[in-house]
Short mmCIF file of C-alpha atoms and ligand atoms in Angstrom, two decimals:
data_model
loop_
_atom_site.label_atom_id
_atom_site.label_comp_id
_atom_site.label_asym_id
_atom_site.label_seq_id
_atom_site.Cartn_x
_atom_site.Cartn_y
_atom_site.Cartn_z
CA MET A 1 185.68 26.96 -26.99
CA LYS A 2 183.31 28.89 -29.27
CA ILE A 3 179.64 28.10 -28.60
CA ASP A 4 177.42 27.82 -31.68
CA LYS A 5 174.14 29.44 -30.55
CA ASN A 6 172.23 27.39 -33.13
CA ASN A 7 173.41 24.17 -31.54
CA ALA A 8 172.88 25.22 -27.93
CA TYR A 9 170.22 23.67 -25.72
CA ILE A 10 169.46 23.44 -22.02
CA PRO A 11 169.73 19.82 -20.79
CA ALA A 12 166.71 18.42 -18.93
CA LEU A 13 167.88 19.65 -15.50
CA LYS A 14 170.32 22.27 -16.83
CA TYR A 15 173.50 20.44 -15.72
CA ARG A 16 174.50 17.24 -17.53
CA TRP A 17 175.45 15.46 -14.32
CA MET A 18 171.84 15.92 -13.11
CA THR A 19 170.25 14.18 -16.12
CA ARG A 20 170.37 10.79 -14.36
CA PHE A 21 168.13 12.22 -11.58
CA TYR A 22 165.51 13.52 -14.03
CA ASP A 23 163.06 10.61 -13.93
CA PRO A 24 162.91 10.17 -10.12
CA LEU A 25 162.57 13.96 -9.61
CA ILE A 26 159.75 14.39 -12.11
CA GLN A 27 157.90 11.31 -10.86
CA TRP A 28 158.12 12.62 -7.29
CA GLY A 29 157.35 16.29 -7.89
CA MET A 30 154.77 16.26 -10.63
CA GLN A 31 152.38 13.32 -10.70
CA GLU A 32 154.09 12.69 -14.02
CA LYS A 33 151.88 9.87 -15.24
CA LYS A 34 148.64 11.77 -14.57
CA LEU A 35 149.86 14.86 -16.44
CA LYS A 36 151.23 13.00 -19.41
CA MET A 37 148.16 10.75 -19.70
CA HIS A 38 146.00 13.89 -19.74
CA LEU A 39 147.87 14.95 -22.87
CA VAL A 40 147.63 11.49 -24.44
CA ASN A 41 143.89 11.24 -23.75
CA GLN A 42 143.06 14.65 -25.21
CA ALA A 43 144.46 13.47 -28.57
CA ALA A 44 141.89 10.66 -29.16
CA LEU A 45 144.54 8.76 -31.13
CA GLN A 46 143.49 6.49 -34.00
CA PRO A 47 145.22 3.27 -35.17
CA GLU A 48 148.12 3.73 -37.63
CA GLU A 49 148.57 7.42 -36.81
CA VAL A 50 152.13 8.79 -36.73
CA VAL A 51 153.00 11.00 -33.77
CA MET A 52 156.02 12.95 -32.58
CA ASP A 53 157.15 13.41 -28.98
CA LEU A 54 159.07 16.66 -29.33
CA ALA A 55 161.98 17.10 -26.88
CA CYS A 56 161.17 13.63 -25.64
CA GLY A 57 163.80 13.57 -22.87
CA THR A 58 163.94 10.12 -21.29
CA GLY A 59 161.02 8.90 -23.45
CA THR A 60 158.34 8.55 -20.75
CA LEU A 61 155.60 10.24 -22.79
CA ALA A 62 156.53 8.28 -25.94
CA LEU A 63 156.27 5.08 -23.91
CA LEU A 64 152.87 6.03 -22.41
CA ILE A 65 151.52 6.84 -25.87
CA ARG A 66 152.59 3.51 -27.31
CA GLN A 67 151.54 1.46 -24.25
CA SER A 68 148.04 2.97 -24.36
CA HIS A 69 147.74 2.90 -28.19
CA SER A 70 149.61 -0.08 -29.57
CA HIS A 71 148.83 0.70 -33.25
CA VAL A 72 150.26 4.20 -33.22
CA GLN A 73 153.79 4.86 -34.48
CA VAL A 74 155.81 7.16 -32.17
CA ILE A 75 158.94 9.11 -33.04
CA GLY A 76 160.77 10.88 -30.21
CA VAL A 77 163.16 13.71 -31.02
CA ASP A 78 165.57 15.50 -28.70
CA ALA A 79 168.68 17.66 -29.11
CA ASP A 80 170.63 15.91 -26.34
CA PRO A 81 172.30 12.65 -27.47
CA GLU A 82 172.84 11.60 -23.86
CA ILE A 83 169.13 11.72 -22.99
CA VAL A 84 168.19 10.03 -26.28
CA ALA A 85 170.47 7.14 -25.22
CA ILE A 86 168.62 6.95 -21.86
CA ALA A 87 165.26 6.94 -23.69
CA LYS A 88 166.38 4.11 -26.01
CA GLU A 89 167.57 2.06 -23.05
CA LYS A 90 164.22 2.61 -21.26
CA ILE A 91 162.25 1.47 -24.32
CA ASN A 92 164.44 -1.66 -24.65
CA ARG A 93 163.98 -2.43 -20.96
CA ASN A 94 160.21 -2.21 -21.41
CA GLN A 95 160.39 -4.37 -24.54
CA THR A 96 158.13 -1.97 -26.40
CA ASN A 97 158.24 -1.71 -30.19
CA GLY A 98 156.79 0.97 -32.46
CA ILE A 99 158.91 3.75 -30.94
CA SER A 100 162.01 5.23 -32.57
CA PHE A 101 164.21 8.18 -31.65
CA LYS A 102 166.09 10.87 -33.55
CA GLU A 103 168.50 13.54 -32.44
CA GLY A 104 167.42 16.96 -33.62
CA PHE A 105 166.65 20.56 -32.77
CA SER A 106 163.10 21.80 -32.44
CA ASP A 107 163.67 24.84 -34.66
CA ARG A 108 164.86 22.67 -37.59
CA LEU A 109 163.11 19.36 -37.20
CA PRO A 110 164.64 16.47 -39.16
CA PHE A 111 161.34 15.59 -40.87
CA SER A 112 159.56 16.37 -44.13
CA ASN A 113 156.43 18.55 -44.39
CA ASN A 114 152.95 17.23 -43.47
CA LEU A 115 154.18 14.01 -41.85
CA PHE A 116 152.57 13.80 -38.39
CA HIS A 117 148.96 13.39 -37.25
CA HIS A 118 149.90 14.68 -33.78
CA VAL A 119 152.85 16.42 -32.16
CA PHE A 120 153.14 16.20 -28.37
CA THR A 121 155.51 18.20 -26.22
CA SER A 122 155.80 18.21 -22.47
CA LEU A 123 157.82 20.43 -20.12
CA PHE A 124 159.89 21.78 -23.00
CA ILE A 125 158.76 25.14 -24.38
CA HIS A 126 159.98 26.95 -21.24
CA HIS A 127 163.54 25.91 -22.24
CA LEU A 128 163.48 28.15 -25.33
CA THR A 129 164.02 31.86 -25.95
CA LEU A 130 161.05 33.73 -27.42
CA GLU A 131 162.57 33.57 -30.90
CA LYS A 132 163.16 29.80 -30.62
CA LYS A 133 159.66 29.23 -29.21
CA LYS A 134 158.24 30.86 -32.37
CA GLU A 135 160.57 28.99 -34.72
CA THR A 136 159.67 25.74 -32.96
CA PHE A 137 155.92 26.30 -33.31
CA GLU A 138 156.47 27.09 -37.02
CA GLU A 139 158.41 23.84 -37.43
CA VAL A 140 155.68 21.88 -35.65
CA ARG A 141 153.13 23.42 -38.02
CA ARG A 142 155.28 22.54 -41.05
CA THR A 143 155.66 18.89 -40.03
CA LEU A 144 151.99 18.37 -39.04
CA LYS A 145 149.49 17.15 -41.63
CA PRO A 146 146.63 19.56 -42.44
CA GLY A 147 144.14 19.07 -39.58
CA GLY A 148 146.92 17.64 -37.40
CA GLN A 149 146.98 18.42 -33.70
CA PHE A 150 149.59 20.01 -31.42
CA HIS A 151 149.42 18.99 -27.73
CA ILE A 152 151.43 20.95 -25.17
CA ILE A 153 151.84 20.79 -21.41
CA ASP A 154 154.15 23.27 -19.75
CA PHE A 155 154.59 25.86 -17.03
CA GLU A 156 152.19 28.74 -17.63
CA LYS A 157 150.40 31.52 -15.76
CA PRO A 158 150.33 30.58 -12.04
CA GLN A 159 146.86 29.94 -10.58
CA ASN A 160 147.71 31.92 -7.40
CA GLY A 161 150.54 33.54 -5.38
CA LEU A 162 151.72 30.24 -3.95
CA MET A 163 152.09 28.73 -7.42
CA ARG A 164 154.02 31.86 -8.53
CA VAL A 165 156.52 31.36 -5.68
CA ALA A 166 156.74 27.62 -6.40
CA PHE A 167 157.81 28.37 -9.98
CA PHE A 168 160.77 30.51 -8.86
CA PRO A 169 163.23 27.59 -8.38
CA VAL A 170 162.49 26.44 -11.95
CA GLN A 171 163.32 29.94 -13.16
CA LEU A 172 166.57 29.93 -11.19
CA LEU A 173 167.52 26.57 -12.70
CA ASP A 174 166.39 27.06 -16.31
CA GLY A 175 166.97 30.83 -16.59
CA PHE A 176 164.71 33.89 -16.50
CA GLU A 177 164.95 34.77 -20.20
CA THR A 178 163.27 31.56 -21.32
CA THR A 179 160.83 31.10 -18.41
CA SER A 180 159.55 34.66 -17.70
CA PRO A 181 157.14 34.85 -20.68
CA HIS A 182 155.32 31.83 -19.20
CA VAL A 183 154.48 33.72 -15.99
CA ASN A 184 152.01 35.86 -17.96
CA GLY A 185 150.87 32.95 -20.12
CA ILE A 186 152.53 33.01 -23.54
CA ILE A 187 151.51 29.74 -25.19
CA PRO A 188 148.00 30.58 -26.54
CA ASN A 189 149.29 33.84 -28.08
CA LEU A 190 152.24 32.10 -29.67
CA LEU A 191 149.98 29.40 -31.12
CA LYS A 192 147.76 32.09 -32.62
CA GLU A 193 150.72 34.07 -33.98
CA THR A 194 152.16 31.00 -35.69
CA GLY A 195 148.90 30.16 -37.45
CA PHE A 196 147.30 27.44 -35.29
CA ALA A 197 143.51 27.27 -35.04
CA ALA A 198 140.89 26.15 -32.47
CA ILE A 199 143.33 26.78 -29.61
CA GLU A 200 142.00 25.39 -26.37
CA GLU A 201 143.28 25.10 -22.80
CA THR A 202 142.35 21.57 -21.77
CA GLY A 203 143.56 21.46 -18.16
CA GLN A 204 145.56 23.08 -15.37
CA PHE A 205 147.55 21.37 -12.64
CA SER A 206 149.20 22.53 -9.41
CA THR A 207 152.62 20.96 -8.78
CA VAL A 208 155.39 21.54 -6.23
CA VAL A 209 157.16 23.64 -8.88
CA GLY A 210 154.25 25.69 -10.15
CA THR A 211 151.21 25.61 -12.41
CA LEU A 212 151.20 23.50 -15.55
CA ARG A 213 148.64 24.11 -18.28
CA ALA A 214 147.72 21.81 -21.15
CA TYR A 215 146.71 23.00 -24.61
CA ARG A 216 145.46 21.58 -27.89
CA ALA A 217 145.59 23.37 -31.24
CA PHE A 218 145.03 22.39 -34.87
CA LYS A 219 146.89 23.01 -38.10
CA SER A 220 144.18 24.45 -40.34
C1 SAM B 1 162.68 19.31 -19.05
S1 SAM B 1 163.08 18.19 -20.32
C2 SAM B 1 161.51 17.49 -20.74
C3 SAM B 1 161.64 16.10 -21.26
C4 SAM B 1 160.34 15.36 -21.55
N1 SAM B 1 159.61 16.01 -22.62
C5 SAM B 1 159.49 15.23 -20.32
O1 SAM B 1 158.34 15.67 -20.31
O2 SAM B 1 159.96 14.65 -19.35
C6 SAM B 1 163.42 19.22 -21.71
C7 SAM B 1 164.04 18.46 -22.86
O3 SAM B 1 164.21 19.36 -23.96
C8 SAM B 1 165.41 19.02 -24.65
N2 SAM B 1 165.78 20.19 -25.44
C9 SAM B 1 166.21 21.40 -24.99
N3 SAM B 1 166.37 22.25 -26.02
C10 SAM B 1 166.02 21.56 -27.15
C11 SAM B 1 165.93 21.92 -28.53
N4 SAM B 1 166.23 23.15 -28.95
N5 SAM B 1 165.50 21.00 -29.41
C12 SAM B 1 165.16 19.74 -29.00
N6 SAM B 1 165.24 19.35 -27.71
C13 SAM B 1 165.66 20.25 -26.79
C14 SAM B 1 166.37 18.65 -23.54
O4 SAM B 1 167.44 17.87 -24.02
C15 SAM B 1 165.44 17.89 -22.58
O5 SAM B 1 165.44 16.52 -22.87
#
């Protein structure tokens, strides 16, 4: 079968059969709620704002946003139809409204220009090649309103040798091409290159699989 590189993506845990283990693994290994709430809190969300959870996976971040800010409208987008189905099921189980989901690729987002007040993305950018990282940041910028905010949490420069070693299994699983730029810290430079302003690192966290760093940047 011919693989269309434009329609290729790495599933949440690389192999489709592992997707069902994603939630328990992340909850166990990463203090998931603490990390994701850090990102939500740094946004200072206002009622009626429209926000995107980019590469939303099983929808945990989308759910946390809506549960903590019941007047915000959340749209989750992910390339993997299987994980979008899991996210929808989770939202139904939690009987939460105000969240919808779309299938779509981060480098050609299925939204018009200047739509979102905030775009959030968690544990995703390390899944992309350098070219796709740039194209994704450009798409985020296109779909944000002027003054809109981009909130990212992902693997970045390890805080120490132990954290560098801890990140190695993630690199084995997700691939070295996409993950290696994060070892030196790529996100602030990429944000700058793609035209974001007031770029700020808002937190760093040690996990069993390496250092995560959180960022906020604005569309000027
Ligand atoms: C490690 S998971 C993170 C999921 C979720 N954001 C979280 O924090 O738990 C990465 C997600 O990115 C999605 N993904 C990978 N490549 C993508 C792309 N090019 N466009 C949109 N989603 C993509 C995968 O389907 C997966 O759900």
